[in-house]
Amino acid sequence: MLTKRTFLKGLALGVVGGAVKCLRGADVASITCAEWFACALARARVAGCGGEVPVRAPELLAGPADGDGFQIIGTGSISKGAWHLATRGICLEFMLRLETMGPHATSFHPRPGDAWEPVVNVGCARRLMARMLAESGVTVRFGVADGAAWTPFAERVDGGDFVRGQARGTAEGLACRLGVRVEDVPPDVLAVRLARDYALPG
């Protein structure tokens, strides 16, 4: 049986096995880590099976130390004097699950009507990303020359990156399930799936 300790060790070494051809990550010149993560997760969930995503970086959120922090911005906007959360789907799921990890993982959830742009602990974010990918059967191979590369880590991560990644991953997952090219996925089918997924935390 694969324990959490064994998985995380294997993930760090890039030796977790298994691959599904139609779910291999595309070679992208530059992509944010949040967008890459949401895309890989949505693709696996929609297609109903895991897959392998090769990346050039040596680890998730490469660069900062575990004790560093970053803020998730652009999660909503102010309307009629109150804050309205707009970023749902995988971004909201990620923020809610960080909350369950305790106050060391993320800043407190504010009262309704107040802005929620949490400051997140890097180490906790790394562990949660790895856990969520593993739950969906996604294998990550690090340090791959022809893998996707994401932009250098910044002190802020835009919630819109999660949204864009989820939209792209959903389209790719549907294409895999239907056996068609991404551009041939019926727009109404994609719209219905995205509407459902964005209406839920994750």
PDB file of C-alpha atoms in Angstrom:
ATOM      1  CA  MET A   1       0.000   0.000   0.000  1.00  0.00           C
ATOM      2  CA  LEU A   2       1.244   3.461  -0.926  1.00  0.00           C
ATOM      3  CA  THR A   3       1.534   5.610   2.191  1.00  0.00           C
ATOM      4  CA  LYS A   4       1.472   9.402   2.160  1.00  0.00           C
ATOM      5  CA  ARG A   5       5.150   9.502   3.196  1.00  0.00           C
ATOM      6  CA  THR A   6       6.143   7.150   0.378  1.00  0.00           C
ATOM      7  CA  PHE A   7       4.104   9.125  -2.155  1.00  0.00           C
ATOM      8  CA  LEU A   8       5.578  12.487  -1.198  1.00  0.00           C
ATOM      9  CA  LYS A   9       9.093  11.028  -1.272  1.00  0.00           C
ATOM     10  CA  GLY A  10       8.444   9.524  -4.699  1.00  0.00           C
ATOM     11  CA  LEU A  11       6.881  12.739  -5.930  1.00  0.00           C
ATOM     12  CA  ALA A  12       9.936  14.723  -4.881  1.00  0.00           C
ATOM     13  CA  LEU A  13      12.167  12.274  -6.771  1.00  0.00           C
ATOM     14  CA  GLY A  14       9.887  12.264  -9.787  1.00  0.00           C
ATOM     15  CA  VAL A  15       9.558   8.498  -9.829  1.00  0.00           C
ATOM     16  CA  VAL A  16       5.852   7.931  -9.200  1.00  0.00           C
ATOM     17  CA  GLY A  17       4.744   5.567 -11.980  1.00  0.00           C
ATOM     18  CA  GLY A  18       1.848   5.488 -14.413  1.00  0.00           C
ATOM     19  CA  ALA A  19       0.892   7.554 -17.444  1.00  0.00           C
ATOM     20  CA  VAL A  20      -2.102   8.107 -19.676  1.00  0.00           C
ATOM     21  CA  LYS A  21      -1.136   9.270 -23.158  1.00  0.00           C
ATOM     22  CA  CYS A  22      -4.043  11.632 -23.774  1.00  0.00           C
ATOM     23  CA  LEU A  23      -3.423  13.458 -20.486  1.00  0.00           C
ATOM     24  CA  ARG A  24       0.247  14.338 -20.947  1.00  0.00           C
ATOM     25  CA  GLY A  25       0.955  18.001 -20.222  1.00  0.00           C
ATOM     26  CA  ALA A  26       1.505  20.226 -23.200  1.00  0.00           C
ATOM     27  CA  ASP A  27       4.880  21.821 -23.741  1.00  0.00           C
ATOM     28  CA  VAL A  28       4.149  25.441 -22.877  1.00  0.00           C
ATOM     29  CA  ALA A  29       6.782  28.145 -22.990  1.00  0.00           C
ATOM     30  CA  SER A  30       5.635  29.783 -19.772  1.00  0.00           C
ATOM     31  CA  ILE A  31       2.689  29.247 -17.442  1.00  0.00           C
ATOM     32  CA  THR A  32       1.967  30.177 -13.840  1.00  0.00           C
ATOM     33  CA  CYS A  33       2.100  27.389 -11.277  1.00  0.00           C
ATOM     34  CA  ALA A  34      -1.533  28.046 -10.286  1.00  0.00           C
ATOM     35  CA  GLU A  35      -2.695  27.743 -13.904  1.00  0.00           C
ATOM     36  CA  TRP A  36      -0.643  24.567 -14.457  1.00  0.00           C
ATOM     37  CA  PHE A  37      -1.969  22.999 -11.258  1.00  0.00           C
ATOM     38  CA  ALA A  38      -5.629  23.804 -11.998  1.00  0.00           C
ATOM     39  CA  CYS A  39      -5.285  22.570 -15.586  1.00  0.00           C
ATOM     40  CA  ALA A  40      -3.728  19.234 -14.609  1.00  0.00           C
ATOM     41  CA  LEU A  41      -6.306  18.679 -11.867  1.00  0.00           C
ATOM     42  CA  ALA A  42      -9.347  19.602 -13.990  1.00  0.00           C
ATOM     43  CA  ARG A  43      -8.113  17.510 -16.921  1.00  0.00           C
ATOM     44  CA  ALA A  44      -7.770  14.398 -14.753  1.00  0.00           C
ATOM     45  CA  ARG A  45     -11.102  14.910 -12.993  1.00  0.00           C
ATOM     46  CA  VAL A  46     -13.078  15.510 -16.174  1.00  0.00           C
ATOM     47  CA  ALA A  47     -11.459  12.651 -18.088  1.00  0.00           C
ATOM     48  CA  GLY A  48     -12.126  10.341 -15.150  1.00  0.00           C
ATOM     49  CA  CYS A  49      -8.579   9.047 -14.846  1.00  0.00           C
ATOM     50  CA  GLY A  50      -5.159  10.237 -13.815  1.00  0.00           C
ATOM     51  CA  GLY A  51      -2.272  11.015 -16.074  1.00  0.00           C
ATOM     52  CA  GLU A  52       1.316  12.155 -16.259  1.00  0.00           C
ATOM     53  CA  VAL A  53       2.363  15.795 -16.464  1.00  0.00           C
ATOM     54  CA  PRO A  54       6.055  16.505 -17.111  1.00  0.00           C
ATOM     55  CA  VAL A  55       7.424  19.826 -15.864  1.00  0.00           C
ATOM     56  CA  ARG A  56      10.825  21.465 -16.107  1.00  0.00           C
ATOM     57  CA  ALA A  57      10.859  22.878 -12.577  1.00  0.00           C
ATOM     58  CA  PRO A  58      12.425  20.743  -9.820  1.00  0.00           C
ATOM     59  CA  GLU A  59       9.402  20.988  -7.482  1.00  0.00           C
ATOM     60  CA  LEU A  60       5.999  22.543  -6.964  1.00  0.00           C
ATOM     61  CA  LEU A  61       6.289  26.263  -6.251  1.00  0.00           C
ATOM     62  CA  ALA A  62       9.990  26.072  -7.047  1.00  0.00           C
ATOM     63  CA  GLY A  63      12.137  28.795  -5.519  1.00  0.00           C
ATOM     64  CA  PRO A  64      10.777  29.904  -2.147  1.00  0.00           C
ATOM     65  CA  ALA A  65      11.368  28.153   1.163  1.00  0.00           C
ATOM     66  CA  ASP A  66       8.606  26.241   2.943  1.00  0.00           C
ATOM     67  CA  GLY A  67       8.295  28.997   5.521  1.00  0.00           C
ATOM     68  CA  ASP A  68       7.687  31.753   2.963  1.00  0.00           C
ATOM     69  CA  GLY A  69       4.224  33.009   2.085  1.00  0.00           C
ATOM     70  CA  PHE A  70       2.288  34.325  -0.877  1.00  0.00           C
ATOM     71  CA  GLN A  71      -1.087  35.987  -1.315  1.00  0.00           C
ATOM     72  CA  ILE A  72      -3.882  34.780  -3.573  1.00  0.00           C
ATOM     73  CA  ILE A  73      -5.311  37.954  -5.127  1.00  0.00           C
ATOM     74  CA  GLY A  74      -8.094  38.665  -7.605  1.00  0.00           C
ATOM     75  CA  THR A  75     -10.565  36.284  -5.953  1.00  0.00           C
ATOM     76  CA  GLY A  76     -13.503  38.692  -6.181  1.00  0.00           C
ATOM     77  CA  SER A  77     -14.562  42.318  -6.229  1.00  0.00           C
ATOM     78  CA  ILE A  78     -16.449  44.922  -4.238  1.00  0.00           C
ATOM     79  CA  SER A  79     -20.055  45.583  -5.263  1.00  0.00           C
ATOM     80  CA  LYS A  80     -22.550  47.726  -3.323  1.00  0.00           C
ATOM     81  CA  GLY A  81     -20.090  48.153  -0.478  1.00  0.00           C
ATOM     82  CA  ALA A  82     -19.497  44.420   0.077  1.00  0.00           C
ATOM     83  CA  TRP A  83     -16.988  41.878  -1.166  1.00  0.00           C
ATOM     84  CA  HIS A  84     -18.304  39.221  -3.512  1.00  0.00           C
ATOM     85  CA  LEU A  85     -16.234  36.083  -4.099  1.00  0.00           C
ATOM     86  CA  ALA A  86     -16.022  35.391  -7.832  1.00  0.00           C
ATOM     87  CA  THR A  87     -13.255  32.792  -7.995  1.00  0.00           C
ATOM     88  CA  ARG A  88     -14.809  29.393  -7.416  1.00  0.00           C
ATOM     89  CA  GLY A  89     -14.080  25.875  -8.596  1.00  0.00           C
ATOM     90  CA  ILE A  90     -10.548  24.639  -7.931  1.00  0.00           C
ATOM     91  CA  CYS A  91      -9.358  27.992  -6.551  1.00  0.00           C
ATOM     92  CA  LEU A  92     -12.068  28.036  -3.875  1.00  0.00           C
ATOM     93  CA  GLU A  93     -11.502  24.366  -3.080  1.00  0.00           C
ATOM     94  CA  PHE A  94      -7.783  25.066  -2.665  1.00  0.00           C
ATOM     95  CA  MET A  95      -8.443  27.986  -0.295  1.00  0.00           C
ATOM     96  CA  LEU A  96     -11.013  26.056   1.757  1.00  0.00           C
ATOM     97  CA  ARG A  97      -8.760  23.015   2.108  1.00  0.00           C
ATOM     98  CA  LEU A  98      -5.855  25.215   3.180  1.00  0.00           C
ATOM     99  CA  GLU A  99      -8.133  26.534   5.928  1.00  0.00           C
ATOM    100  CA  THR A 100      -8.656  23.024   7.260  1.00  0.00           C
ATOM    101  CA  MET A 101      -4.873  22.651   7.608  1.00  0.00           C
ATOM    102  CA  GLY A 102      -4.916  25.267  10.372  1.00  0.00           C
ATOM    103  CA  PRO A 103      -3.838  28.874  10.991  1.00  0.00           C
ATOM    104  CA  HIS A 104      -0.215  28.091  10.090  1.00  0.00           C
ATOM    105  CA  ALA A 105      -1.338  27.288   6.517  1.00  0.00           C
ATOM    106  CA  THR A 106      -3.339  30.381   5.638  1.00  0.00           C
ATOM    107  CA  SER A 107      -4.662  33.624   7.036  1.00  0.00           C
ATOM    108  CA  PHE A 108      -8.086  33.606   8.646  1.00  0.00           C
ATOM    109  CA  HIS A 109     -11.268  33.537   6.584  1.00  0.00           C
ATOM    110  CA  PRO A 110     -12.843  36.995   7.044  1.00  0.00           C
ATOM    111  CA  ARG A 111     -16.433  37.792   7.867  1.00  0.00           C
ATOM    112  CA  PRO A 112     -18.987  37.773   5.012  1.00  0.00           C
ATOM    113  CA  GLY A 113     -18.689  40.968   3.008  1.00  0.00           C
ATOM    114  CA  ASP A 114     -14.956  41.361   3.713  1.00  0.00           C
ATOM    115  CA  ALA A 115     -12.270  40.660   1.108  1.00  0.00           C
ATOM    116  CA  TRP A 116     -10.893  37.126   1.132  1.00  0.00           C
ATOM    117  CA  GLU A 117      -7.439  37.142  -0.447  1.00  0.00           C
ATOM    118  CA  PRO A 118      -5.564  34.800   1.888  1.00  0.00           C
ATOM    119  CA  VAL A 119      -1.844  34.802   2.609  1.00  0.00           C
ATOM    120  CA  VAL A 120      -0.707  31.202   2.173  1.00  0.00           C
ATOM    121  CA  ASN A 121       2.246  29.287   3.589  1.00  0.00           C
ATOM    122  CA  VAL A 122       4.388  27.911   0.735  1.00  0.00           C
ATOM    123  CA  GLY A 123       5.148  24.574   2.404  1.00  0.00           C
ATOM    124  CA  CYS A 124       1.458  23.912   3.100  1.00  0.00           C
ATOM    125  CA  ALA A 125       0.567  24.915  -0.466  1.00  0.00           C
ATOM    126  CA  ARG A 126       3.154  22.455  -1.828  1.00  0.00           C
ATOM    127  CA  ARG A 127       1.775  19.616   0.289  1.00  0.00           C
ATOM    128  CA  LEU A 128      -1.840  20.381  -0.588  1.00  0.00           C
ATOM    129  CA  MET A 129      -1.121  20.630  -4.312  1.00  0.00           C
ATOM    130  CA  ALA A 130       0.669  17.274  -4.219  1.00  0.00           C
ATOM    131  CA  ARG A 131      -2.203  15.723  -2.248  1.00  0.00           C
ATOM    132  CA  MET A 132      -4.910  17.014  -4.595  1.00  0.00           C
ATOM    133  CA  LEU A 133      -3.027  15.839  -7.675  1.00  0.00           C
ATOM    134  CA  ALA A 134      -2.465  12.410  -6.107  1.00  0.00           C
ATOM    135  CA  GLU A 135      -6.156  12.102  -5.229  1.00  0.00           C
ATOM    136  CA  SER A 136      -6.996  12.534  -8.915  1.00  0.00           C
ATOM    137  CA  GLY A 137      -4.309  10.082 -10.014  1.00  0.00           C
ATOM    138  CA  VAL A 138      -2.006  12.691 -11.520  1.00  0.00           C
ATOM    139  CA  THR A 139       1.678  11.792 -11.705  1.00  0.00           C
ATOM    140  CA  VAL A 140       4.167  14.650 -11.813  1.00  0.00           C
ATOM    141  CA  ARG A 141       7.619  14.121 -13.347  1.00  0.00           C
ATOM    142  CA  PHE A 142       9.965  16.933 -12.398  1.00  0.00           C
ATOM    143  CA  GLY A 143      13.049  18.186 -14.211  1.00  0.00           C
ATOM    144  CA  VAL A 144      11.917  17.016 -17.674  1.00  0.00           C
ATOM    145  CA  ALA A 145      13.639  18.902 -20.494  1.00  0.00           C
ATOM    146  CA  ASP A 146      10.589  18.954 -22.791  1.00  0.00           C
ATOM    147  CA  GLY A 147       8.038  19.440 -20.031  1.00  0.00           C
ATOM    148  CA  ALA A 148       5.940  22.505 -19.324  1.00  0.00           C
ATOM    149  CA  ALA A 149       7.621  25.414 -17.581  1.00  0.00           C
ATOM    150  CA  TRP A 150       5.917  27.886 -15.301  1.00  0.00           C
ATOM    151  CA  THR A 151       6.826  31.454 -14.588  1.00  0.00           C
ATOM    152  CA  PRO A 152       9.103  32.182 -11.626  1.00  0.00           C
ATOM    153  CA  PHE A 153       7.372  32.282  -8.260  1.00  0.00           C
ATOM    154  CA  ALA A 154       6.000  35.665  -7.206  1.00  0.00           C
ATOM    155  CA  GLU A 155       4.734  36.983  -3.879  1.00  0.00           C
ATOM    156  CA  ARG A 156       1.236  37.109  -5.316  1.00  0.00           C
ATOM    157  CA  VAL A 157      -0.808  34.553  -7.242  1.00  0.00           C
ATOM    158  CA  ASP A 158      -3.841  35.690  -9.219  1.00  0.00           C
ATOM    159  CA  GLY A 159      -7.031  33.722  -8.623  1.00  0.00           C
ATOM    160  CA  GLY A 160      -7.776  34.195 -12.325  1.00  0.00           C
ATOM    161  CA  ASP A 161      -4.868  31.869 -13.108  1.00  0.00           C
ATOM    162  CA  PHE A 162      -6.728  29.041 -11.354  1.00  0.00           C
ATOM    163  CA  VAL A 163      -9.844  29.859 -13.380  1.00  0.00           C
ATOM    164  CA  ARG A 164      -8.011  29.907 -16.721  1.00  0.00           C
ATOM    165  CA  GLY A 165      -6.209  26.672 -15.910  1.00  0.00           C
ATOM    166  CA  GLN A 166      -9.422  24.941 -14.891  1.00  0.00           C
ATOM    167  CA  ALA A 167     -11.169  26.062 -18.084  1.00  0.00           C
ATOM    168  CA  ARG A 168      -8.337  24.755 -20.277  1.00  0.00           C
ATOM    169  CA  GLY A 169      -8.043  21.499 -18.332  1.00  0.00           C
ATOM    170  CA  THR A 170     -11.787  20.928 -18.534  1.00  0.00           C
ATOM    171  CA  ALA A 171     -11.730  21.380 -22.306  1.00  0.00           C
ATOM    172  CA  GLU A 172      -8.791  18.972 -22.639  1.00  0.00           C
ATOM    173  CA  GLY A 173     -10.474  16.413 -20.372  1.00  0.00           C
ATOM    174  CA  LEU A 174     -13.696  16.550 -22.379  1.00  0.00           C
ATOM    175  CA  ALA A 175     -11.732  16.179 -25.610  1.00  0.00           C
ATOM    176  CA  CYS A 176     -10.069  13.071 -24.207  1.00  0.00           C
ATOM    177  CA  ARG A 177     -13.397  11.565 -23.151  1.00  0.00           C
ATOM    178  CA  LEU A 178     -15.088  12.343 -26.468  1.00  0.00           C
ATOM    179  CA  GLY A 179     -12.103  11.295 -28.581  1.00  0.00           C
ATOM    180  CA  VAL A 180     -11.913  14.605 -30.412  1.00  0.00           C
ATOM    181  CA  ARG A 181      -9.528  17.547 -30.659  1.00  0.00           C
ATOM    182  CA  VAL A 182      -9.864  20.274 -28.023  1.00  0.00           C
ATOM    183  CA  GLU A 183     -11.125  22.759 -30.608  1.00  0.00           C
ATOM    184  CA  ASP A 184     -13.849  20.263 -31.634  1.00  0.00           C
ATOM    185  CA  VAL A 185     -15.405  19.995 -28.168  1.00  0.00           C
ATOM    186  CA  PRO A 186     -19.022  21.266 -28.498  1.00  0.00           C
ATOM    187  CA  PRO A 187     -19.171  24.731 -26.881  1.00  0.00           C
ATOM    188  CA  ASP A 188     -22.481  23.959 -25.150  1.00  0.00           C
ATOM    189  CA  VAL A 189     -21.047  20.805 -23.570  1.00  0.00           C
ATOM    190  CA  LEU A 190     -18.017  22.730 -22.318  1.00  0.00           C
ATOM    191  CA  ALA A 191     -20.194  25.574 -21.019  1.00  0.00           C
ATOM    192  CA  VAL A 192     -22.460  23.216 -19.066  1.00  0.00           C
ATOM    193  CA  ARG A 193     -19.512  21.419 -17.490  1.00  0.00           C
ATOM    194  CA  LEU A 194     -17.745  24.664 -16.532  1.00  0.00           C
ATOM    195  CA  ALA A 195     -20.952  26.146 -15.101  1.00  0.00           C
ATOM    196  CA  ARG A 196     -21.394  23.081 -12.923  1.00  0.00           C
ATOM    197  CA  ASP A 197     -17.788  22.991 -11.751  1.00  0.00           C
ATOM    198  CA  TYR A 198     -17.618  26.722 -11.007  1.00  0.00           C
ATOM    199  CA  ALA A 199     -20.833  26.461  -8.996  1.00  0.00           C
ATOM    200  CA  LEU A 200     -19.096  24.030  -6.630  1.00  0.00           C
ATOM    201  CA  PRO A 201     -16.085  24.513  -4.342  1.00  0.00           C
ATOM    202  CA  GLY A 202     -14.055  22.056  -6.390  1.00  0.00           C
TER     203      GLY A 202
END
